[in-house]
C-alpha cells in the first residue's frame, strides 16, 4: 500500500467518543438516584482499586511521558484515593437538606455528564481525582487524556471503571477516550450532551473549554512565588522549597517558580538552600541555564519534569550528582528576566528585594504570569503574611510548607485537588480547589417567609433509591473489612508524607 | 410551496392527489383512513418530519432499516466517500468491497462459509430457498402460519395468503404452513421426507413479535436435521444487534444452515441484503457460480455501507447503549402497563424488539393513531392488529427514550377514546 487509503474513512475515534457521551448519559440517569450508602460503597471500591495499582500506573506514566519521578507519582496517585475520599466522606451531596428556620428544602441535582481533560503532567492522579469527584457527586464522567499520556490514563480509567461497576455503579459511569486529539476534544466539548467540562491542561485547551458554549470549570497555569521573610526559619524554609521543587521534578503547577527574599537575608537563604540539597548557580551557570531553558520558541519542552542533574548536564553545568534542585540567581528582582517565568522542572529562581515593600510589588507582578494560582510564605510575621496575601493576585498562600503539595491540599488542610481554581484573576469560573460540591446544583424549595409551613412532615425518601443489586458477571462481594484495610493504607501514606516533608 | 429543485408541489394535498393518481391509490387511502397520513419530508436521527412540519419520533424504523436512525452522519460519510470511488459494480466480477464485506459477515458467524448478496430481504430469501433446494434436492418448503419473508416469487409463497393469492402466487403443492410454537406440527410435515427447508423469523415480526417458547426454535432446528431438511433463520428484523446479539439465532443457541439478513444492513441509505450459507449448502456456488445473478445485488456501495454498519455494531459503546435502551423500555413499559392496565395488557420483548399488546382486536391501530397525534410513529402488526410494533434503534439516547415514554403516556387517554368509539361501531 502506498499513498494511504483510497477512500475517506470517518473518524472512528470521534464517533466512538460521541457514543461514550451517550452511554455516560444513560449511566448518569440511573446513578443520580443512588442513595448515599451506594455512592460511598462505589467510592470506597474505586479508592481501593486505584490505590492498589497506583505504583503500577505511576511507572507506566513516567515511562510513557518521560515526566516526573515514579516514587513521587505513586504518592500523588495514592493521595487521590483514600485521602481524597476521606476528605469528602462527610460532605453529603446526596441527601436533601432541610432548613426549618429558613423554610427551605434543597434537593441535590448532579450535573449529569462531565467531560474531563487529564493533562500529561499528572495523568493518573487526575484520572483518579476526577473519577472520585464524579462518583461522590453522582455524575458520569468521560475522560479525555493528553495524547502523550493516553496509555497510562486509559489503563487507570479502566481500572477505576471496573471497580466502580463491580461495586454496583451503572455501566459506562467512568469512561475514557482511547485516541484523543485536539479536534476530538473541541468537538466533544461543544456537544450539547455534555453538562460540564473539567478542563485541566494547557492554556489553549482551557480557553477552548470556556469558548465551547458549555459550562466549564477551568484552571490556568501557575507561577508561584515563595517569599522567605526575614522572620522565617531559613533552614526549614529551604527544606520545604527543595522538597517541593524536587517532588515529581516540579511537574505540579503549584510548584514554586521563584524564591524571593530580602537582601539582608540573601546569603543566609543561599546557604540554607545549598544545605538542603540545591545547587545554587553562579552568574555563568545562571546564564547557561537561562539559554538552555528558553530557546527561540519559548520554554524548552524537553526539560519539563526532568531531574536537576539531567537538566544540568544538558545545560552544561557541573553539579553534584546529589543535587535535587537548580537555583539560578537573579540578584535584582526585575520583571523581564525569563527565569521569572513558570518552570515545570526543578529550577527555582532566587532573587532578593531591598525591602518588604519592593518584595511585595515584585511578587505581585511575577504572580500575574500565573494569576489566580498559588504562592508561598515562609516566616512568622503575621503582618507581612497578611500584607503579602492581600496584594497577591492568587487564591492560595501556603505558609511554612511546600507549595507543590500544600496548595494542592496534601500538606495543608486545603481540599486535596488536582484542579487548582485560578478564579477571576486567572480567567476561571472557580477560585478554589475543585471538589465534588462544584458538580452539583441544588433545587431550592422556598416557602413564603410569612406563610406557616411544616417542613418536618415532608417525605424526601423518594429522592434516592437503593440500587438493585447488579447482575453483572463482574460483580464481587464487597470487602468485609474495608476499615482495617484503609487504616493501614492511611498509615502508609502518612509515613510517606512524613518522610517527604521531613521536619513537618 | 414545496420546491425540491427537481420537482415541486404546492401543498401536501397536491402531493397526496398526485401520489394517488400516479403511484398507489390504495396506500394513499389506507393511511388517510387510519388517521396517520404521513408524508415523510425531512428526516434525521430518529426523527421524521411530515410535510406539514409535524415532527415524529420514529419507532417503526421499517423493521430495523433505520437501526442507526435516519441518515446517520457517519454512514452518510461512508457512502459519500464510496461514491467518489465506486458505483454498484459489476456482479460478474470479484470486487474488493464484496470480498471484504463477505469476509466481515462470515467472521460474525464462523460456522457459515459464504455470504451471497442480494439487494433486498426478499431476494435473500429467494437465495435461501434455492440454496436449500439445491442442497437437499427436495422442493417442499415449510414456514409458519402468519410468517412473513417477502413478496417475491418464492418468498411470498411462504407467507400469508393475503399477499400471494391476489397474484395467484400461492403454491400449495410446494409451500406448507404450520402453527407457530408447535414443533409437533412441523414434525408431521418433515416426517414425509420431502421437505427441503423450514424457514422462520427468529421472532415473527409481521405477526407482532410473539416470542418463541423455550426450546421451540432449537427443537425445530433439530427436527429439520433429523429429517434431512435445512433450517433457515430469517434475521431481517432480528439481526444486527436488535435482540442484543449480532444475530437473533445466537441468543437461542441455534446453528442455522442458512440465514438471511437485510433492512438495516444497508444503514437505511443503500439497499443490500445477504444470505449466509454453510459450506455444504453453498456448493452450488462451486458448481455454477452464476446460477443466481443479480445486477444490483451486493452492489459495491451497499457492501461498503454494510461493512461499516457491522463495524459500528461491534463497538462496545453501541453494545452498552443497546443494553441501556432495552432495559429502559422493559422497565418503562412495565410501569406504563400498570398505569393503563385497562387497555395495555402485555409486552413482548427481546432486546430492541418489542410488541405491545392491547385489549382490542384492532387496538394497535388506535394506539398507533394516538401516538401519531402525540408525535410518535409506531406501526401495528399487519397480521395481528392487537399488537403494536415498537422498535427503538441502537443509538437512541436517554433523553429521547424518556421523551418517547412521556409522549406514550400522554397518548393513552386518546387511545382509550378511539377504542371506545371503535367498540361502539363494532
Short mmCIF file of C-alpha atoms in Angstrom, two decimals, chain A residues 135-413:
data_model
loop_
_atom_site.label_atom_id
_atom_site.label_comp_id
_atom_site.label_asym_id
_atom_site.label_seq_id
_atom_site.Cartn_x
_atom_site.Cartn_y
_atom_site.Cartn_z
CA UNK A 135 -18.67 9.36 41.90
CA UNK A 136 -19.16 11.47 45.03
CA UNK A 137 -21.29 13.98 43.14
CA UNK A 138 -23.30 11.23 41.36
CA UNK A 139 -22.21 12.23 37.88
CA UNK A 140 -20.96 10.20 34.94
CA UNK A 141 -17.59 11.14 33.52
CA UNK A 142 -15.90 10.83 30.15
CA UNK A 143 -12.19 11.45 30.49
CA UNK A 144 -10.01 12.65 27.67
CA UNK A 145 -6.33 12.22 28.37
CA UNK A 146 -3.45 14.12 26.87
CA UNK A 147 -2.35 12.23 23.74
CA UNK A 148 1.14 11.79 25.20
CA UNK A 149 -0.29 10.11 28.30
CA UNK A 150 -3.13 8.14 26.78
CA UNK A 151 -1.91 4.65 27.60
CA UNK A 152 -1.48 5.23 31.30
CA UNK A 153 -4.64 7.33 31.53
CA UNK A 154 -6.75 4.77 29.71
CA UNK A 155 -5.38 1.96 31.87
CA UNK A 156 -6.08 3.90 35.05
CA UNK A 157 -9.57 4.85 33.89
CA UNK A 158 -10.33 1.24 33.02
CA UNK A 159 -9.22 0.10 36.46
CA UNK A 160 -11.46 2.59 38.27
CA UNK A 161 -14.35 1.95 35.90
CA UNK A 162 -14.18 -1.78 36.52
CA UNK A 163 -14.00 -1.29 40.26
CA UNK A 164 -16.97 1.08 40.15
CA UNK A 165 -19.08 -1.33 38.14
CA UNK A 166 -18.13 -4.25 40.34
CA UNK A 167 -19.35 -2.20 43.30
CA UNK A 168 -22.70 -1.59 41.63
CA UNK A 169 -22.17 1.52 39.51
CA UNK A 170 -24.06 1.62 36.22
CA UNK A 171 -22.00 0.53 33.26
CA UNK A 172 -20.42 3.49 31.49
CA UNK A 173 -20.22 5.72 34.57
CA UNK A 174 -16.48 6.21 34.06
CA UNK A 175 -15.14 6.11 30.52
CA UNK A 176 -12.01 7.30 28.81
CA UNK A 177 -11.35 8.35 25.24
CA UNK A 178 -8.72 5.97 23.90
CA UNK A 179 -7.44 8.05 20.99
CA UNK A 180 -7.68 11.71 21.95
CA UNK A 181 -6.91 14.56 19.57
CA UNK A 182 -7.40 18.29 19.60
CA UNK A 183 -10.29 18.27 17.07
CA UNK A 184 -11.97 15.46 19.01
CA UNK A 185 -11.73 17.32 22.30
CA UNK A 186 -13.01 20.53 20.75
CA UNK A 187 -15.97 18.79 19.18
CA UNK A 188 -16.93 16.85 22.29
CA UNK A 189 -16.53 19.92 24.48
CA UNK A 190 -19.07 21.71 22.30
CA UNK A 191 -21.54 18.81 22.36
CA UNK A 192 -24.92 19.66 23.83
CA UNK A 193 -24.87 16.27 25.55
CA UNK A 194 -22.11 17.46 27.88
CA UNK A 195 -23.25 19.10 31.09
CA UNK A 196 -19.96 20.40 32.44
CA UNK A 197 -16.32 20.42 31.38
CA UNK A 198 -13.48 19.97 33.84
CA UNK A 199 -10.54 21.45 31.98
CA UNK A 200 -7.03 20.90 33.20
CA UNK A 201 -4.16 21.30 30.81
CA UNK A 202 -2.57 23.88 28.61
CA UNK A 203 -3.95 27.37 28.38
CA UNK A 204 -5.25 26.74 24.86
CA UNK A 205 -7.38 23.81 25.99
CA UNK A 206 -8.73 25.67 28.99
CA UNK A 207 -9.70 28.66 26.85
CA UNK A 208 -11.29 26.31 24.33
CA UNK A 209 -13.33 24.79 27.15
CA UNK A 210 -14.62 28.22 28.13
CA UNK A 211 -15.40 29.02 24.50
CA UNK A 212 -17.26 25.77 23.91
CA UNK A 213 -20.67 27.10 24.92
CA UNK A 214 -20.89 24.58 27.75
CA UNK A 215 -20.44 25.26 31.45
CA UNK A 216 -16.80 24.75 32.29
CA UNK A 217 -14.55 24.59 35.30
CA UNK A 218 -11.12 25.56 34.09
CA UNK A 219 -7.79 26.30 35.62
CA UNK A 220 -4.79 28.27 34.50
CA UNK A 221 -1.03 27.99 34.69
CA UNK A 222 0.82 28.85 37.87
CA UNK A 223 3.98 30.79 38.62
CA UNK A 224 4.25 30.55 42.37
CA UNK A 225 6.42 32.99 44.25
CA UNK A 226 7.73 31.74 47.57
CA UNK A 227 8.61 34.63 49.85
CA UNK A 228 11.12 33.87 52.57
CA UNK A 229 10.51 36.58 55.14
CA UNK A 230 13.30 37.62 57.50
CA UNK A 231 11.18 36.12 60.25
CA UNK A 232 11.47 32.65 58.67
CA UNK A 233 13.41 29.71 59.99
CA UNK A 234 15.60 29.69 56.94
CA UNK A 235 16.69 26.07 57.10
CA UNK A 236 13.15 24.77 57.43
CA UNK A 237 12.04 27.04 54.61
CA UNK A 238 14.86 25.88 52.35
CA UNK A 239 13.99 22.28 53.06
CA UNK A 240 10.37 22.92 52.09
CA UNK A 241 11.48 24.60 48.89
CA UNK A 242 13.84 21.83 47.87
CA UNK A 243 11.35 19.08 48.77
CA UNK A 244 8.65 20.85 46.85
CA UNK A 245 10.73 21.63 43.76
CA UNK A 246 12.19 18.15 43.57
CA UNK A 247 8.83 16.48 44.15
CA UNK A 248 7.94 14.72 40.90
CA UNK A 249 10.51 17.01 39.27
CA UNK A 250 8.23 20.03 39.73
CA UNK A 251 5.57 18.79 37.42
CA UNK A 252 2.74 20.14 39.56
CA UNK A 253 1.51 23.58 38.56
CA UNK A 254 1.59 24.51 42.24
CA UNK A 255 5.39 24.25 42.38
CA UNK A 256 7.42 27.30 43.38
CA UNK A 257 8.89 29.16 40.46
CA UNK A 258 10.68 31.94 42.29
CA UNK A 259 12.22 32.14 45.73
CA UNK A 260 12.10 35.75 46.82
CA UNK A 261 13.79 37.11 49.90
CA UNK A 262 15.23 40.37 51.17
CA UNK A 263 18.81 41.36 50.53
CA UNK A 264 19.58 41.22 54.25
CA UNK A 265 18.66 37.54 54.12
CA UNK A 266 20.11 36.66 50.71
CA UNK A 267 23.29 34.86 51.74
CA UNK A 268 21.54 33.08 54.51
CA UNK A 269 18.93 31.70 52.12
CA UNK A 270 21.57 30.65 49.61
CA UNK A 271 23.45 28.76 52.29
CA UNK A 272 20.30 27.08 53.53
CA UNK A 273 19.26 26.04 50.02
CA UNK A 274 22.69 24.53 49.45
CA UNK A 275 22.43 22.62 52.70
CA UNK A 276 19.01 21.35 51.72
CA UNK A 277 20.38 19.84 48.51
CA UNK A 278 20.07 22.62 45.93
CA UNK A 279 22.77 23.66 43.52
CA UNK A 280 22.97 27.46 43.70
CA UNK A 281 24.25 28.74 40.40
CA UNK A 282 26.93 31.33 39.83
CA UNK A 283 26.42 34.00 37.19
CA UNK A 284 27.74 31.83 34.35
CA UNK A 285 25.65 28.82 35.32
CA UNK A 286 22.62 31.06 35.57
CA UNK A 287 23.19 32.30 32.03
CA UNK A 288 23.68 28.77 30.71
CA UNK A 289 20.51 27.60 32.38
CA UNK A 290 18.55 30.54 31.02
CA UNK A 291 19.66 29.96 27.46
CA UNK A 292 19.04 26.22 27.75
CA UNK A 293 15.56 26.61 29.19
CA UNK A 294 14.44 29.36 26.83
CA UNK A 295 15.32 28.83 23.21
CA UNK A 296 13.86 30.68 20.29
CA UNK A 297 10.47 29.04 20.65
CA UNK A 298 9.82 29.66 24.30
CA UNK A 299 10.29 27.20 27.11
CA UNK A 300 12.32 24.12 26.17
CA UNK A 301 9.73 21.33 26.48
CA UNK A 302 12.32 18.60 26.88
CA UNK A 303 13.17 19.98 30.31
CA UNK A 304 9.65 19.51 31.69
CA UNK A 305 9.55 17.07 34.56
CA UNK A 306 13.22 16.10 34.23
CA UNK A 307 15.61 15.84 37.17
CA UNK A 308 18.01 18.60 38.23
CA UNK A 309 21.07 16.60 37.25
CA UNK A 310 19.62 15.74 33.85
CA UNK A 311 18.90 19.40 33.14
CA UNK A 312 22.29 20.49 34.46
CA UNK A 313 24.03 18.12 32.10
CA UNK A 314 22.05 19.35 29.12
CA UNK A 315 22.65 22.96 30.10
CA UNK A 316 26.37 22.34 30.54
CA UNK A 317 26.51 22.96 34.27
CA UNK A 318 28.63 20.83 36.57
CA UNK A 319 26.64 19.83 39.63
CA UNK A 320 26.95 17.23 42.35
CA UNK A 321 25.11 14.03 41.44
CA UNK A 322 23.02 14.52 44.57
CA UNK A 323 21.76 17.96 43.52
CA UNK A 324 17.95 17.95 43.80
CA UNK A 325 17.20 21.45 42.57
CA UNK A 326 18.97 24.03 40.42
CA UNK A 327 18.84 27.59 41.72
CA UNK A 328 19.72 30.28 39.19
CA UNK A 329 20.28 33.61 40.87
CA UNK A 330 18.96 36.91 39.57
CA UNK A 331 20.26 39.47 42.07
CA UNK A 332 17.73 42.19 41.29
CA UNK A 333 14.04 41.42 41.03
CA UNK A 334 13.41 42.97 37.60
CA UNK A 335 10.36 41.72 35.74
CA UNK A 336 11.88 40.93 32.43
CA UNK A 337 14.21 38.07 33.19
CA UNK A 338 12.98 34.87 31.53
CA UNK A 339 13.92 32.98 34.66
CA UNK A 340 10.96 34.60 36.43
CA UNK A 341 8.51 32.66 34.24
CA UNK A 342 6.83 29.34 35.09
CA UNK A 343 9.16 26.33 35.09
CA UNK A 344 7.70 22.83 35.35
CA UNK A 345 11.10 21.44 36.27
CA UNK A 346 13.28 21.58 39.38
CA UNK A 347 14.67 25.02 38.65
CA UNK A 348 13.94 27.67 41.29
CA UNK A 349 14.97 31.24 40.54
CA UNK A 350 16.34 33.04 43.58
CA UNK A 351 16.15 36.80 43.89
CA UNK A 352 16.18 39.41 46.63
CA UNK A 353 14.38 42.72 47.15
CA UNK A 354 15.72 45.68 49.05
CA UNK A 355 12.77 45.79 51.40
CA UNK A 356 9.43 44.17 52.07
CA UNK A 357 7.51 46.68 50.00
CA UNK A 358 9.65 46.09 46.94
CA UNK A 359 9.31 42.34 47.52
CA UNK A 360 5.51 42.55 47.50
CA UNK A 361 5.49 44.72 44.42
CA UNK A 362 7.74 42.29 42.56
CA UNK A 363 5.84 39.20 43.78
CA UNK A 364 2.53 40.71 42.73
CA UNK A 365 3.74 41.28 39.19
CA UNK A 366 5.52 37.93 38.89
CA UNK A 367 2.34 36.19 40.06
CA UNK A 368 0.34 37.77 37.25
CA UNK A 369 2.03 35.26 34.95
CA UNK A 370 0.28 32.56 36.93
CA UNK A 371 -2.63 34.67 38.01
CA UNK A 372 -5.12 33.25 40.43
CA UNK A 373 -2.88 30.37 41.31
CA UNK A 374 -0.67 29.94 44.34
CA UNK A 375 2.09 31.49 46.39
CA UNK A 376 4.06 30.51 49.46
CA UNK A 377 5.12 32.45 52.54
CA UNK A 378 7.82 31.34 54.93
CA UNK A 379 8.04 33.18 58.24
CA UNK A 380 6.19 34.12 61.38
CA UNK A 381 5.49 37.79 60.77
CA UNK A 382 1.72 37.87 60.61
CA UNK A 383 1.57 41.47 59.43
CA UNK A 384 3.81 40.64 56.49
CA UNK A 385 1.82 37.50 55.76
CA UNK A 386 -1.47 39.39 55.54
CA UNK A 387 0.01 42.24 53.51
CA UNK A 388 1.62 39.76 51.11
CA UNK A 389 -1.60 37.74 50.74
CA UNK A 390 -3.73 40.84 50.30
CA UNK A 391 -1.52 42.12 47.50
CA UNK A 392 -1.02 38.85 45.62
CA UNK A 393 -3.45 38.03 42.77
CA UNK A 394 -3.58 34.39 43.91
CA UNK A 395 -6.18 32.35 45.78
CA UNK A 396 -3.82 30.23 47.88
CA UNK A 397 -0.91 31.31 50.05
CA UNK A 398 0.78 28.29 51.56
CA UNK A 399 2.52 29.09 54.83
CA UNK A 400 5.65 27.30 56.04
CA UNK A 401 5.03 24.27 53.83
CA UNK A 402 6.00 23.03 50.39
CA UNK A 403 3.81 24.81 47.86
CA UNK A 404 3.65 21.93 45.34
CA UNK A 405 1.86 19.74 47.83
CA UNK A 406 0.44 22.46 50.08
CA UNK A 407 -1.59 24.35 47.51
CA UNK A 408 -2.93 21.05 46.20
CA UNK A 409 -4.13 20.21 49.69
CA UNK A 410 -1.65 17.48 50.51
CA UNK A 411 0.49 19.20 53.16
CA UNK A 412 -2.16 21.66 54.34
CA UNK A 413 -5.82 21.39 55.22
#
